[in-house]
Coordinates of C-alpha atoms and ligand atoms in Angstrom, one line a residue:
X420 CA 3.9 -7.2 3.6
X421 CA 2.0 -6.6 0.3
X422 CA 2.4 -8.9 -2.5
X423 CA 1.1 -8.0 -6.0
X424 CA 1.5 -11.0 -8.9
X425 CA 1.2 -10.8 -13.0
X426 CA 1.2 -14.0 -14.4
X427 CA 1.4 -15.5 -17.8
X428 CA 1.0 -18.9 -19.0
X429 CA 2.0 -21.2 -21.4
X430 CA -0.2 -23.9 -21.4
X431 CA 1.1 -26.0 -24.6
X432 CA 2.8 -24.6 -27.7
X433 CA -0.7 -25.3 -29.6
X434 CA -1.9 -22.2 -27.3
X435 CA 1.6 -20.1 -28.0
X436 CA 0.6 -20.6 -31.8
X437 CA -2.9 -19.6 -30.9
X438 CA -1.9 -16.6 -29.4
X439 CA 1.1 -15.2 -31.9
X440 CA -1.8 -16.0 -34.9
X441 CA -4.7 -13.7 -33.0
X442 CA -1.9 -11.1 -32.6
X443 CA -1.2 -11.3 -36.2
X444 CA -4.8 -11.0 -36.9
X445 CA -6.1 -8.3 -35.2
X446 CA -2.8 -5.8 -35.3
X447 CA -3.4 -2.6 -37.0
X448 CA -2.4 -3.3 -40.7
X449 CA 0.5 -0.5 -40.6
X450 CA 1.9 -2.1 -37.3
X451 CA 3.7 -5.0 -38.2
X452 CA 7.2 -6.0 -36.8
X453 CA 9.6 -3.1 -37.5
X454 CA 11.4 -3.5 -40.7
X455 CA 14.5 -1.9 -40.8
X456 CA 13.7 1.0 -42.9
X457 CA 10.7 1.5 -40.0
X458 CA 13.6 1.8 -37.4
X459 CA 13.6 5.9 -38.6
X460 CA 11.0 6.3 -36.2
X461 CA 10.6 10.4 -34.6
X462 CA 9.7 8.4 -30.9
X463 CA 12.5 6.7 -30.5
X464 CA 15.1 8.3 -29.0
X465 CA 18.8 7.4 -28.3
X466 CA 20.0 3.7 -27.7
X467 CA 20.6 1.2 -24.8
X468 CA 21.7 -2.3 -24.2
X469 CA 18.9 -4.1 -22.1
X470 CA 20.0 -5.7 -18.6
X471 CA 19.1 -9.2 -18.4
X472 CA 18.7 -10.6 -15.5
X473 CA 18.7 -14.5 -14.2
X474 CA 15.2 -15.6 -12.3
X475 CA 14.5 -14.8 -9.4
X476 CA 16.1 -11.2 -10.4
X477 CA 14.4 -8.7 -12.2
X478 CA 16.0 -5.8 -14.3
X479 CA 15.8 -2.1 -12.4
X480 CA 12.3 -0.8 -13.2
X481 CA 12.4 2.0 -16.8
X482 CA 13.2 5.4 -15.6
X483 CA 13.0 7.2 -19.2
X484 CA 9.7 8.2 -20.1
X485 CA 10.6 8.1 -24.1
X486 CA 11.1 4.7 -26.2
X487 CA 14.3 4.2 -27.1
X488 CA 16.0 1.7 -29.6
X489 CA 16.7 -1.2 -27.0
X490 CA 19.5 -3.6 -27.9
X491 CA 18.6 -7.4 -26.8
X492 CA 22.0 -9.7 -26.7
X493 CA 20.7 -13.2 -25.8
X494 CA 22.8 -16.2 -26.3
X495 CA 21.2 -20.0 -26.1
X496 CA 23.4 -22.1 -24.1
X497 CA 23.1 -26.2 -23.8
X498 CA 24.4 -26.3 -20.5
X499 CA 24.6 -29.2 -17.5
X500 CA 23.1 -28.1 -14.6
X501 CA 22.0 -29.6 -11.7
X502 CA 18.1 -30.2 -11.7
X503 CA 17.9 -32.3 -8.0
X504 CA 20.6 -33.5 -5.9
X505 CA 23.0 -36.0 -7.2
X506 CA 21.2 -35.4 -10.6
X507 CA 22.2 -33.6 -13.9
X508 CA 20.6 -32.4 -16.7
X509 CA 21.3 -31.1 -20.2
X510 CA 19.4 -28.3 -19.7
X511 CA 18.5 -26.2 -23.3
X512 CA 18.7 -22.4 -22.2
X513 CA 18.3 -18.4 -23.2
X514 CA 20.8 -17.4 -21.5
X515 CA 22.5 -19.9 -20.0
X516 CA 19.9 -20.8 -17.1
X517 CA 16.1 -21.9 -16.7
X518 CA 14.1 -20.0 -17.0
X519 CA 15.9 -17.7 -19.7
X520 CA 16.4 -14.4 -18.7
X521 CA 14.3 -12.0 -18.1
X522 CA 13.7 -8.8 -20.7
X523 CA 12.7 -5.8 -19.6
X524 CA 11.6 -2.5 -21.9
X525 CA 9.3 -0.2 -22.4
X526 CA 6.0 0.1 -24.3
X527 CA 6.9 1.9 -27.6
X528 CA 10.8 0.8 -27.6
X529 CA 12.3 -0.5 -30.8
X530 CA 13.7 -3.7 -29.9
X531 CA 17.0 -5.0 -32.0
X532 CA 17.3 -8.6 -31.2
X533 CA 20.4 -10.7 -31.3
X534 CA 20.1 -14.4 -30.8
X535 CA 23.4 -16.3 -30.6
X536 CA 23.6 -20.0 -30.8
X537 CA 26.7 -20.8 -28.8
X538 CA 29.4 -22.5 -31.2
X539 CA 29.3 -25.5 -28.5
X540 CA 26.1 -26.3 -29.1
X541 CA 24.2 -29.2 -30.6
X542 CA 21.1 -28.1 -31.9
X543 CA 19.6 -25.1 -34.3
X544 CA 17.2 -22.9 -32.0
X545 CA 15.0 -19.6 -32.5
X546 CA 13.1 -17.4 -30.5
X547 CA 9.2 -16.8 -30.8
X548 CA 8.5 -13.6 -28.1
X549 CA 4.4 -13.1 -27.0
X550 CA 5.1 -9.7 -27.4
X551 CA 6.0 -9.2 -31.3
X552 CA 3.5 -8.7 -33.2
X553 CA 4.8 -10.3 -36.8
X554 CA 5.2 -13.9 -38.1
X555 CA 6.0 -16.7 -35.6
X556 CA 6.8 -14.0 -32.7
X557 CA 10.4 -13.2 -34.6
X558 CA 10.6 -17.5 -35.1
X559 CA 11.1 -17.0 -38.7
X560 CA 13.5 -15.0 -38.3
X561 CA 16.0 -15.9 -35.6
X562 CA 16.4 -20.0 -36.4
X563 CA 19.8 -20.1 -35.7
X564 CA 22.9 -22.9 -36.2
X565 CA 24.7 -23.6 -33.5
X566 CA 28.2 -20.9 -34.1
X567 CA 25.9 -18.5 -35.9
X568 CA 23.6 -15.4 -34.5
X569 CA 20.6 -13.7 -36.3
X570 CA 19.0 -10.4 -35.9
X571 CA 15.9 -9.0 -36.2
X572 CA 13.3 -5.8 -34.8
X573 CA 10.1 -5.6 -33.4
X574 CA 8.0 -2.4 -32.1
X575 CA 6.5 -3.4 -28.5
X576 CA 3.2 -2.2 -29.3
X577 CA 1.4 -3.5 -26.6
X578 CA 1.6 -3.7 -23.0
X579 CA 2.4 -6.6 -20.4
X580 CA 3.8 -9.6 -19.4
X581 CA 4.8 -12.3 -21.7
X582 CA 6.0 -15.6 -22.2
X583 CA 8.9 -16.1 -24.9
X584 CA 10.2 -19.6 -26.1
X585 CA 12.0 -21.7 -28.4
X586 CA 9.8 -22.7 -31.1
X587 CA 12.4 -25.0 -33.5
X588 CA 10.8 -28.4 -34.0
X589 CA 10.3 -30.6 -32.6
X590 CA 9.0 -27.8 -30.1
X591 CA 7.7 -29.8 -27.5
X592 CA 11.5 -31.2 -26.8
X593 CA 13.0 -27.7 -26.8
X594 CA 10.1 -26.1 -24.4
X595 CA 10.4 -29.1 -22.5
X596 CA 14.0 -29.1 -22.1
X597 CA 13.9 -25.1 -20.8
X598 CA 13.5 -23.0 -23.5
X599 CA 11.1 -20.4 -22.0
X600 CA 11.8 -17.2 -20.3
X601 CA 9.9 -13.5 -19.9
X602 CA 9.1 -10.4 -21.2
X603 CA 7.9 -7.8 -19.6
X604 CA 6.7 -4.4 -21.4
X605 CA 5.9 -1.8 -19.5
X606 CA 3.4 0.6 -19.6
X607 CA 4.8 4.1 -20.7
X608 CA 3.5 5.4 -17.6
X609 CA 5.6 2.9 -16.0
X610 CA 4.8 0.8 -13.0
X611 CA 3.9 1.5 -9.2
X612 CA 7.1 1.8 -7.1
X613 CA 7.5 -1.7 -5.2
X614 CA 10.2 -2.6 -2.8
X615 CA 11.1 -6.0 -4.6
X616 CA 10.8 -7.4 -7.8
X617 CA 10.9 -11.1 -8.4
X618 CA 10.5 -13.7 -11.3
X619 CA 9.6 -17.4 -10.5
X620 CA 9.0 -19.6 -13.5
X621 CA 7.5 -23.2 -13.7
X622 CA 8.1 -26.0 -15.8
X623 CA 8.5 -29.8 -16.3
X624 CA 11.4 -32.2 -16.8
X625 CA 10.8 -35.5 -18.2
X626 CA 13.7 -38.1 -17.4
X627 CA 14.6 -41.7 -18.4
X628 CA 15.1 -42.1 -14.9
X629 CA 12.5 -42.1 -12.0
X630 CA 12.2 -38.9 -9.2
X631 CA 15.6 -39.0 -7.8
X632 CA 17.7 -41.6 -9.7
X633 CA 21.5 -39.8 -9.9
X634 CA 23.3 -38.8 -12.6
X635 CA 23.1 -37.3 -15.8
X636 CA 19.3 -37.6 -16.8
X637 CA 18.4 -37.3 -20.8
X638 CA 14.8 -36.7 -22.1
X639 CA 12.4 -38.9 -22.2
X640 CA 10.2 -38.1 -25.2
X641 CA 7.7 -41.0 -24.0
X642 CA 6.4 -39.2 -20.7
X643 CA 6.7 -36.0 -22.3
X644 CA 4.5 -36.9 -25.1
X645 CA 2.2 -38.7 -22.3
X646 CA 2.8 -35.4 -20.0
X647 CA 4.0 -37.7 -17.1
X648 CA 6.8 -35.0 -15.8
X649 CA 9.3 -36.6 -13.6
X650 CA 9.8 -33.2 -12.5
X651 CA 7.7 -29.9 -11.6
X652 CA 9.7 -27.1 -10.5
X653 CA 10.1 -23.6 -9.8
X654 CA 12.8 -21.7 -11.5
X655 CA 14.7 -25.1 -13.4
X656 CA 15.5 -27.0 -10.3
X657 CA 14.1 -28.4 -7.0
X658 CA 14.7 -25.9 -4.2
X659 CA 15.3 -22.7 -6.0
X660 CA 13.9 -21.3 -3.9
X661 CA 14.0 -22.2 -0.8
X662 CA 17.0 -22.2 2.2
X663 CA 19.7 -19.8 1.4
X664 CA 18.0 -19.3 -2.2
X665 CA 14.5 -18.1 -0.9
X666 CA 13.5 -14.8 -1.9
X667 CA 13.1 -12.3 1.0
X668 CA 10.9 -9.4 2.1
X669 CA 11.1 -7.3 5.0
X670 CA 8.2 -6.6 6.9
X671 CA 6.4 -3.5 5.3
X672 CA 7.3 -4.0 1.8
X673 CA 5.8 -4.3 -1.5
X674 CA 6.9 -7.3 -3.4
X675 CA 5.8 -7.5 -7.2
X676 CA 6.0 -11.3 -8.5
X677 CA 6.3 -11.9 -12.4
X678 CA 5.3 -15.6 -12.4
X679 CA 5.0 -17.1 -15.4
X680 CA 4.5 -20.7 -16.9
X681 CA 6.7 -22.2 -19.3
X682 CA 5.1 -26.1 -19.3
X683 CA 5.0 -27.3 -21.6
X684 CA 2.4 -29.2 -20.6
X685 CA 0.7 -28.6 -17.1
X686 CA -1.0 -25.9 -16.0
X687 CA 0.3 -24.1 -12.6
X688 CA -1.7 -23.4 -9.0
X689 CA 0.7 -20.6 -8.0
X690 CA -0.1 -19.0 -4.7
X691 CA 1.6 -17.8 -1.6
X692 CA 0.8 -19.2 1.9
X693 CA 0.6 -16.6 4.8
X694 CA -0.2 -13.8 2.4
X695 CA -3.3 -12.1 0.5
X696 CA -2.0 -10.4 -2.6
X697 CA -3.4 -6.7 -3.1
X698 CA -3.7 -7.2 -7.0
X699 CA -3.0 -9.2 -9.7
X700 CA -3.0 -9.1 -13.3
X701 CA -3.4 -11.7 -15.7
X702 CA -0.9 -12.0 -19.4
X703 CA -1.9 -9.0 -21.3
X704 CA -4.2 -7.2 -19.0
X705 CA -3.1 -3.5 -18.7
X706 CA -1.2 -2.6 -15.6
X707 CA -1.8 0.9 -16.5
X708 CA -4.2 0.8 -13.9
X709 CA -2.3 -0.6 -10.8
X710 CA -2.4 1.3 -7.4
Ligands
CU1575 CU1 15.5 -24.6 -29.1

């Protein structure tokens, strides 16, 4: 079995800042996110509705070798789900799962974004994607009421792997609570044919209750601000992947991981047990270049 891992991290919401700002800084100055009138654009061709996927699936790898005007329907979802057994959570979601689902397109594609705020929802939320380059990631534009949707494009300039979350204040609270999810742009030469594709996420819970207490759990802004996590887990709950959920591979095949980091405070020691992986990329690095 071959294993080959890109991996992108979040490491606080300072960083994600950090990031979107450099973006901002060093983009070519007639590359800003698309406006509309930018949309009549002689390289993109056609239209398509993106396939989103829930972790650990990945969309089908991009066949075209042409960008194309890609059509993004996400919709945030404040969901109960279970996060242990015997115990519940309010989870805050893109897509109605953590970690949000995963976006897949191709380097060059227009992207038109729709962000819905379910009508059953609480809260106000946006969307601030690693891979826009423009103000806040598309944050200023897609702050959304709960019953309304916004819309907005971006050009996906660059390359790679990349985190997106919520960035409505206070932003700890909505990262914490599940907010995060990938991007993934690929390469217009594509990506090396793999057997399987999978996408594991990490994050942290912080509960009023202790490791284990049942019930429904609410957030506990104390140990988040303290980054005492009553929970670390692997794609929104413990044992996502494990027993009848683990993710498989046949002996003989290639299995490319997307692992990403969605905190929003601790850093992750990913790794595999019983297997070397053959390559690995890290964030942004160009995967033009894989075997
Ligand atoms: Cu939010």
């Amino acid at each position: 079995m071959k294993f080959e891992i890109h991996r992108v991290v979040l490491k606080s919401v300072a960083t994600a800042t950090l990031i979107s700002c450099m973006a901002l800084q060093t983009a070519p100055a007639e590359s800003p996110a698309a406006s509309p009138s930018q949309a009549i654009d002689a390289s993109i061709v056609g239209e398509e509705i993106a396939v989103l996927t829930q972790a650990p699936n990945v969309p089908p790898p991009i066949k075209r070798s042409h960008a194309t005007k890609v059509i993004v329907k996400l919709e945030v979802k404040e969901v109960v789900r279970k996060l242990s057994d015997g115990v519940e959570y309010l989870f805050w979601t893109f897509g109605g799962e953590v970690p949000g689902s995963f976006i897949r397109i191709r380097q060059g594609d227009l992207v038109e974004f729709h962000l819905n705020n379910h009508q059953n929802n609480k809260m106000p939320h946006n969307i601030d994607l690693h891979a826009v380059t423009g103000p806040g990631g598309g944050a200023a534009s897609s702050f959304t009421a709960p019953g309304h949707s916004s819309q907005f494009s971006f050009k996906a300039l660059n390359p790679g792997l990349y985190i997106y979350h919520c960035a409505t204040a206070p932003v700890g609270m909505h990262v914490g609570n599940g907010m995060y999810g990938m991007i993934l742009v690929e390469p217009k030469e594509g990506l090396p044919t793999v057997s399987k594709e999978y996408y594991v996420m990490q994050g942290e819970f912080y509960t009023a209750g202790k490791f284990g207490d049942e019930g429904l759990q609410v957030f506990d802004q104390n140990k988040a601000v303290d980054e005492r996590p009553t929970y670390v887990v692997f794609n929104g709950s413990v044992g996502s992947l494990v027993g009848d959920k683990a993710i498989t591979a046949k002996v003989g095949d290639t299995v490319r991981l997307f692992v990403g980091n969605g905190g929003p405070n601790l850093t992750s020691s990913f790794h595999v047990i019983g297997e070397i992986f053959d390559n690995k990329w890290k964030g942004h690095e160009s995967q033009a270049s894989a075997p």
